[in-house]
Amino acid sequence: MTSPVGDALLNDGAPLSPRGGRVWSRRGVLASTLALGACGQKAQSAPPGVASWPLKAVARFPVGTCVQAAQLDDPAFASLVAAEVSQLTPEWELKMEYVLQPDGGYRFDAPDRIATFAADHGMRVFGHTLVWYAQRPAFFERLAGDAAAFRNAFSAYVTAVVGRYKGRIVGWDVVNEQVGDDGSGWRTSLWSQALGPLDHMRIAYDLAHAADPAAALFLNDYNLESDPAKRADFLRLAEALLKAGAPLHGLGSQTHVAADLAPGAVAAAIRDLAGLGLKVRISEMDVSLARARGLVNTRADLERRQAALYAEAAEAFAALPPAQRFDFTFWGLEDSQSWLKREDEADAPLLFDDSGRPKPAVAAWEAALRR
Ligand code: 9MR
């Protein structure tokens, strides 16, 4: 059996297999990629036109998904994850909302579990996220009047979380979503008010770097494709951090896009971000059908557009210099698990359907990598 990309596989060293061995039922996924007696044979019941290889077998860069620890209790889903991707990002269990307790203590049970699953399967882990304007834990609110105590607790948090996973987490979203929408500049947050608009970020990068010098440190944000003014602010922030001496190693574009996004916008954003010469991540990609208000098309049209956007992202990312391609992460694998379902139950933004079957977007994403 040969790989579709010859010896250029970038994976965990585990044997990779064509997806054709999969039995197309939710529970049956479990047996699929491991049951390689069926190597090379297409399952009779596979939907026509679906891709035949795991995502990570086709990509020359790490491919990731977010996960929640409890999702790994589902053997079928755990098997899908193990078969398809080479990197995991805790979806929320490395955020302050989970790690930081009301009394200032920390809990790491869930992220530890994800890290163990990743290690058991030879996968990388990415850390998300240390500083996020959207989180205002009561513990820090209470310290806001005491500058020294606030700074100490903030420093202790970054040092403890990054230090715990030293050597086990390959990179961190140190600062997440710090740029406002529509070119409105940097956001005001609990952190910026207590420690300074630029300083709170610089301190976090410095401490994260000290806690794990080998970890790649990122700045991450959303709507960088649809909002060029925001993208410009994002790049200016990255430059300001670099100028201030922060150990910023890469830029992450979440790439939560809607199916009616103009063709070319995703590729333009990826190229623009790469222009700074830092590492680049596609950090949370999904393509919402429900948010595509600009299209009055059929569901089938939206799904075609969804596949095209995934392909556009894959092609643009693959075109970057290898040293800049840190990883391509999807914000979930199965539609049923997407955060976008909370907004609209009918949405189906991911690569695999509710039963773990690959959608046409998988074939499109993989085909783009073979071009
Ligand atoms: O998908 C995540 C959802 O399950 C969490 O409830 C939420 C709050 O922690 O965060 C979601 O992930 C967000 C990510 O952390 C940052 N970019 C936007 C993502 C979707 O809201």
XYZ file of C-alpha atoms and ligand atoms in Angstrom:
392
model
C 0.000 0.000 0.000
C 1.412 3.373 -0.860
C 0.416 6.695 0.548
C -1.124 9.333 -1.720
C 1.759 11.600 -0.873
C 4.563 9.128 -1.045
C 6.974 9.367 1.834
C 5.954 12.873 2.760
C 3.627 11.718 5.514
C 3.659 13.833 8.591
C 2.094 11.776 11.287
C 2.611 10.064 14.559
C 4.367 7.060 13.183
C 1.301 4.872 13.599
C 0.362 2.905 10.511
C -1.930 4.898 8.290
C -4.600 3.309 6.279
C -7.084 4.159 3.621
C -10.388 5.214 5.042
C -12.070 2.644 2.838
C -11.968 0.049 5.584
C -14.501 1.994 7.614
C -17.897 0.550 8.268
C -20.344 3.349 7.803
C -22.131 3.351 11.079
C -21.512 5.445 14.150
C -20.304 2.529 16.218
C -18.665 0.861 13.296
C -16.170 3.657 12.906
C -14.373 2.072 15.826
C -13.201 -0.837 13.826
C -12.457 1.044 10.680
C -8.967 2.292 10.304
C -7.525 -0.301 12.582
C -9.099 -3.175 10.714
C -6.676 -3.122 7.935
C -7.344 -6.494 6.658
C -9.523 -4.417 4.400
C -6.547 -2.347 3.294
C -7.143 -1.009 -0.154
C -10.674 -2.268 -0.383
C -13.459 0.262 -0.381
C -16.279 -0.498 2.005
C -19.276 -1.449 -0.066
C -21.458 0.969 1.842
C -19.157 3.998 1.636
C -20.914 7.032 0.229
C -19.795 7.735 -3.324
C -17.129 10.327 -3.840
C -15.769 10.379 -0.308
C -12.056 10.578 0.279
C -10.184 7.390 0.964
C -7.441 8.537 3.293
C -7.261 9.934 6.801
C -6.710 13.676 6.854
C -3.286 13.321 8.444
C -2.128 10.898 5.790
C -2.635 13.467 3.074
C -1.244 16.564 4.784
C 2.434 17.491 4.955
C 1.757 19.383 8.182
C 0.087 18.523 11.495
C -3.700 18.306 11.300
C -5.701 18.938 14.418
C -9.072 19.093 16.038
C -10.380 20.474 19.288
C -11.735 17.988 21.788
C -13.418 17.918 25.164
C -12.171 15.269 27.574
C -15.612 13.688 27.943
C -15.882 13.194 24.179
C -13.005 10.739 24.395
C -15.277 8.430 26.424
C -17.111 7.665 23.192
C -15.021 4.903 21.631
C -16.307 5.610 18.148
C -15.368 9.263 18.363
C -12.032 8.476 20.015
C -11.291 6.141 17.145
C -12.197 8.782 14.580
C -9.897 11.278 16.274
C -7.045 8.776 16.499
C -7.438 7.865 12.853
C -7.766 11.335 11.347
C -5.635 13.867 13.194
C -2.156 14.307 14.621
C -2.797 17.159 17.051
C -5.398 17.964 19.739
C -6.457 21.280 21.249
C -8.619 21.218 24.388
C -11.773 23.046 23.281
C -12.292 24.795 26.640
C -10.599 22.824 29.403
C -7.328 24.773 29.278
C -9.093 28.109 29.602
C -9.313 29.954 32.889
C -13.013 29.149 33.004
C -12.032 25.535 33.638
C -8.555 25.605 35.153
C -8.964 28.455 37.638
C -11.045 27.720 40.722
C -12.971 30.382 42.673
C -10.392 30.213 45.487
C -7.480 30.697 43.078
C -6.545 27.016 42.885
C -6.132 25.156 39.601
C -7.560 21.941 38.205
C -5.988 19.995 35.383
C -7.880 16.694 35.326
C -9.548 17.228 31.947
C -6.559 18.681 30.068
C -4.360 15.976 31.592
C -6.712 13.398 30.160
C -6.525 14.939 26.706
C -2.741 15.138 26.950
C -2.574 11.459 27.939
C -4.834 10.435 25.062
C -2.639 12.430 22.710
C 0.551 10.868 24.065
C -0.944 7.384 23.842
C -1.684 8.021 20.170
C 1.514 9.837 19.280
C -0.246 13.164 18.775
C 0.818 16.700 19.574
C -1.193 18.922 21.934
C -1.798 22.631 21.456
C -2.671 24.913 24.382
C -5.673 27.235 24.155
C -5.651 29.796 25.749
C -3.928 31.849 28.454
C -5.164 35.437 28.055
C -8.646 36.004 26.688
C -10.531 39.270 27.027
C -13.818 37.349 27.198
C -12.968 35.721 30.511
C -13.250 37.684 33.749
C -12.875 35.157 36.552
C -14.288 36.302 39.909
C -10.948 35.480 41.515
C -9.182 38.109 39.393
C -12.069 40.592 39.610
C -11.552 40.584 43.358
C -7.846 41.380 42.942
C -8.401 44.199 40.466
C -7.884 46.943 43.086
C -4.514 45.564 44.195
C -2.002 45.949 41.384
C 0.768 43.883 42.966
C -1.509 40.998 43.976
C -3.152 40.987 40.532
C 0.170 40.865 38.771
C 1.471 38.122 41.028
C -1.608 35.971 40.517
C -1.560 36.546 36.748
C 2.130 35.638 36.575
C 1.630 32.592 38.772
C -1.217 31.386 36.560
C 0.714 31.618 33.286
C 3.801 30.056 34.822
C 1.890 27.192 36.443
C -0.229 26.271 33.424
C 2.537 26.426 30.838
C 5.033 24.846 33.231
C 2.775 21.890 33.957
C 2.791 20.928 30.296
C 6.412 21.775 29.554
C 7.623 19.422 26.861
C 4.100 18.059 26.288
C 2.385 21.019 24.648
C 3.936 22.195 21.408
C 2.492 25.671 21.372
C 0.128 28.102 23.066
C -2.422 30.676 22.117
C -0.975 33.067 24.650
C -3.339 35.885 23.693
C -6.702 35.202 22.093
C -9.023 37.657 20.319
C -7.402 40.847 21.557
C -8.300 42.847 18.441
C -11.738 44.438 18.142
C -13.972 44.120 15.103
C -14.057 46.535 12.136
C -10.672 48.095 12.800
C -11.607 49.254 16.296
C -8.144 48.475 17.669
C -7.152 46.595 20.771
C -9.829 45.488 23.184
C -10.124 46.660 26.757
C -10.230 43.778 29.213
C -9.739 42.981 32.849
C -6.154 42.168 31.935
C -5.441 45.317 29.941
C -6.962 47.522 32.634
C -4.964 45.957 35.431
C -1.623 45.477 33.668
C -1.608 47.787 30.668
C -2.805 47.517 27.045
C 0.461 46.105 25.694
C 2.173 45.086 28.918
C -0.336 42.451 29.951
C 0.399 40.645 26.698
C 4.144 41.103 26.832
C 4.251 39.795 30.401
C 2.250 36.711 29.382
C 4.534 35.964 26.421
C 7.660 36.432 28.535
C 6.415 34.178 31.319
C 5.117 31.506 28.961
C 8.484 31.477 27.212
C 10.331 31.203 30.505
C 8.070 28.335 31.610
C 8.605 26.356 28.402
C 11.247 27.780 26.057
C 10.507 25.123 23.446
C 6.807 25.962 23.083
C 5.801 28.091 20.095
C 3.819 31.103 21.256
C 0.932 32.436 19.183
C -1.434 35.354 18.827
C -4.847 34.127 17.715
C -7.955 35.841 16.366
C -11.137 35.482 14.299
C -12.726 37.207 11.286
C -9.339 37.930 9.773
C -10.718 36.796 6.394
C -13.978 38.742 6.324
C -12.728 41.904 8.020
C -9.557 43.325 6.415
C -9.496 46.309 8.798
C -9.362 43.878 11.704
C -6.645 41.921 9.948
C -4.570 45.084 9.628
C -5.028 45.794 13.358
C -4.086 42.198 14.130
C -0.863 42.481 12.159
C -0.084 45.828 13.792
C -0.543 44.222 17.208
C 1.832 41.406 16.257
C 4.391 43.973 15.142
C 3.988 45.942 18.368
C 4.560 42.799 20.402
C 7.671 41.927 18.429
C 8.958 45.485 18.773
C 8.401 45.263 22.538
C 10.561 42.147 22.553
C 7.797 39.632 23.225
C 8.658 36.052 22.220
C 5.865 35.829 19.675
C 6.481 32.963 17.288
C 3.311 32.650 15.292
C -0.068 33.917 14.187
C -3.294 31.943 14.318
C -6.301 32.600 12.158
C -9.321 30.893 13.678
C -11.096 30.759 10.293
C -14.640 30.447 11.576
C -16.188 31.391 8.265
C -19.640 31.271 6.710
C -20.327 29.470 3.460
C -21.105 32.751 1.681
C -17.639 34.191 2.249
C -16.258 35.566 -0.997
C -13.889 33.203 -2.836
C -10.303 34.272 -2.263
C -10.800 35.863 1.161
C -9.425 32.894 3.103
C -6.380 32.563 0.853
C -5.698 36.308 1.035
C -5.756 36.244 4.834
C -3.372 33.287 5.012
C -0.929 34.960 2.616
C -1.137 38.237 4.501
C -0.467 36.648 7.860
C 2.481 34.738 6.472
C 3.948 38.044 5.261
C 5.296 38.730 8.730
C 7.494 35.638 8.448
C 6.202 34.001 11.656
C 4.672 30.535 11.900
C 1.032 30.349 10.819
C -1.876 28.298 12.121
C -5.324 27.691 10.835
C -6.447 27.339 14.396
C -10.206 26.682 14.572
C -11.615 26.215 11.100
C -15.273 25.524 10.472
C -17.613 26.673 7.708
C -21.101 27.554 8.874
C -24.016 26.907 6.540
C -26.496 28.623 8.839
C -24.553 31.880 8.993
C -24.454 32.164 5.203
C -27.201 34.769 5.103
C -25.887 36.238 1.900
C -26.798 33.191 -0.129
C -30.342 32.251 -0.965
C -29.175 28.964 -2.318
C -30.163 25.428 -1.646
C -28.537 23.348 1.025
C -26.625 21.523 -1.719
C -25.227 24.841 -2.992
C -24.146 25.781 0.499
C -22.450 22.436 0.959
C -20.572 22.866 -2.325
C -19.448 26.287 -1.189
C -18.429 24.825 2.157
C -16.258 22.227 0.449
C -14.725 24.919 -1.767
C -13.793 27.045 1.248
C -12.143 24.117 2.994
C -10.231 23.429 -0.216
C -9.202 27.061 -0.577
C -7.815 27.084 2.965
C -5.941 23.827 2.423
C -4.373 24.993 -0.816
C -3.319 28.378 0.551
C -1.908 26.851 3.722
C -0.025 24.158 1.827
C 1.524 26.866 -0.351
C 3.294 28.456 2.621
C 6.954 27.688 3.200
C 7.145 24.456 5.227
C 8.764 26.170 8.215
C 5.762 28.483 8.525
C 3.090 25.751 8.487
C 2.558 25.016 12.162
C -0.751 23.156 11.934
C -4.217 23.138 10.408
C -6.832 22.613 13.106
C -10.573 22.097 12.685
C -12.886 23.217 15.485
C -14.288 19.725 15.856
C -14.639 16.790 13.500
C -18.293 15.760 13.705
C -21.081 18.230 13.011
C -22.997 17.121 16.087
C -20.235 18.437 18.342
C -19.870 21.902 16.880
C -20.322 24.984 19.044
C -22.322 26.413 16.124
C -25.123 23.926 16.841
C -25.978 26.048 19.872
C -26.730 28.898 17.490
C -28.632 26.828 14.939
C -29.302 23.130 15.379
C -29.490 22.701 11.589
C -25.954 23.939 11.016
C -23.404 21.404 9.762
C -20.050 23.200 9.683
C -17.502 20.390 9.984
C -15.880 17.709 7.835
C -17.718 14.678 9.207
C -21.437 14.252 9.651
C -23.231 13.372 12.865
C -22.379 9.700 12.324
C -18.696 10.322 11.741
C -18.954 9.833 7.974
C -16.757 12.042 5.823
C -18.652 14.739 3.933
C -17.663 15.937 0.451
C -15.607 18.654 2.147
C -13.094 15.974 3.165
C -12.455 14.982 -0.426
C -12.200 18.641 -1.428
C -9.730 19.436 1.372
C -7.609 16.423 0.477
C -7.759 17.048 -3.262
C -6.494 20.584 -2.699
C -3.444 19.153 -0.930
C -2.660 16.901 -3.859
C -2.682 19.717 -6.399
O -16.159 25.916 21.073
C -15.928 26.480 22.339
C -17.150 26.290 23.212
O -17.404 24.924 23.434
C -16.942 27.018 24.539
O -18.151 26.959 25.291
C -16.577 28.474 24.280
C -16.236 29.182 25.586
O -15.154 28.557 26.205
O -15.457 28.582 23.441
C -15.637 27.956 22.188
O -14.443 28.051 21.432
C -14.113 29.370 21.010
C -12.614 29.493 21.085
O -12.184 29.224 22.398
C -12.146 30.869 20.654
N -12.640 31.193 19.338
C -14.084 31.016 19.132
C -14.512 29.623 19.540
C -16.007 29.423 19.307
O -16.743 30.278 20.113
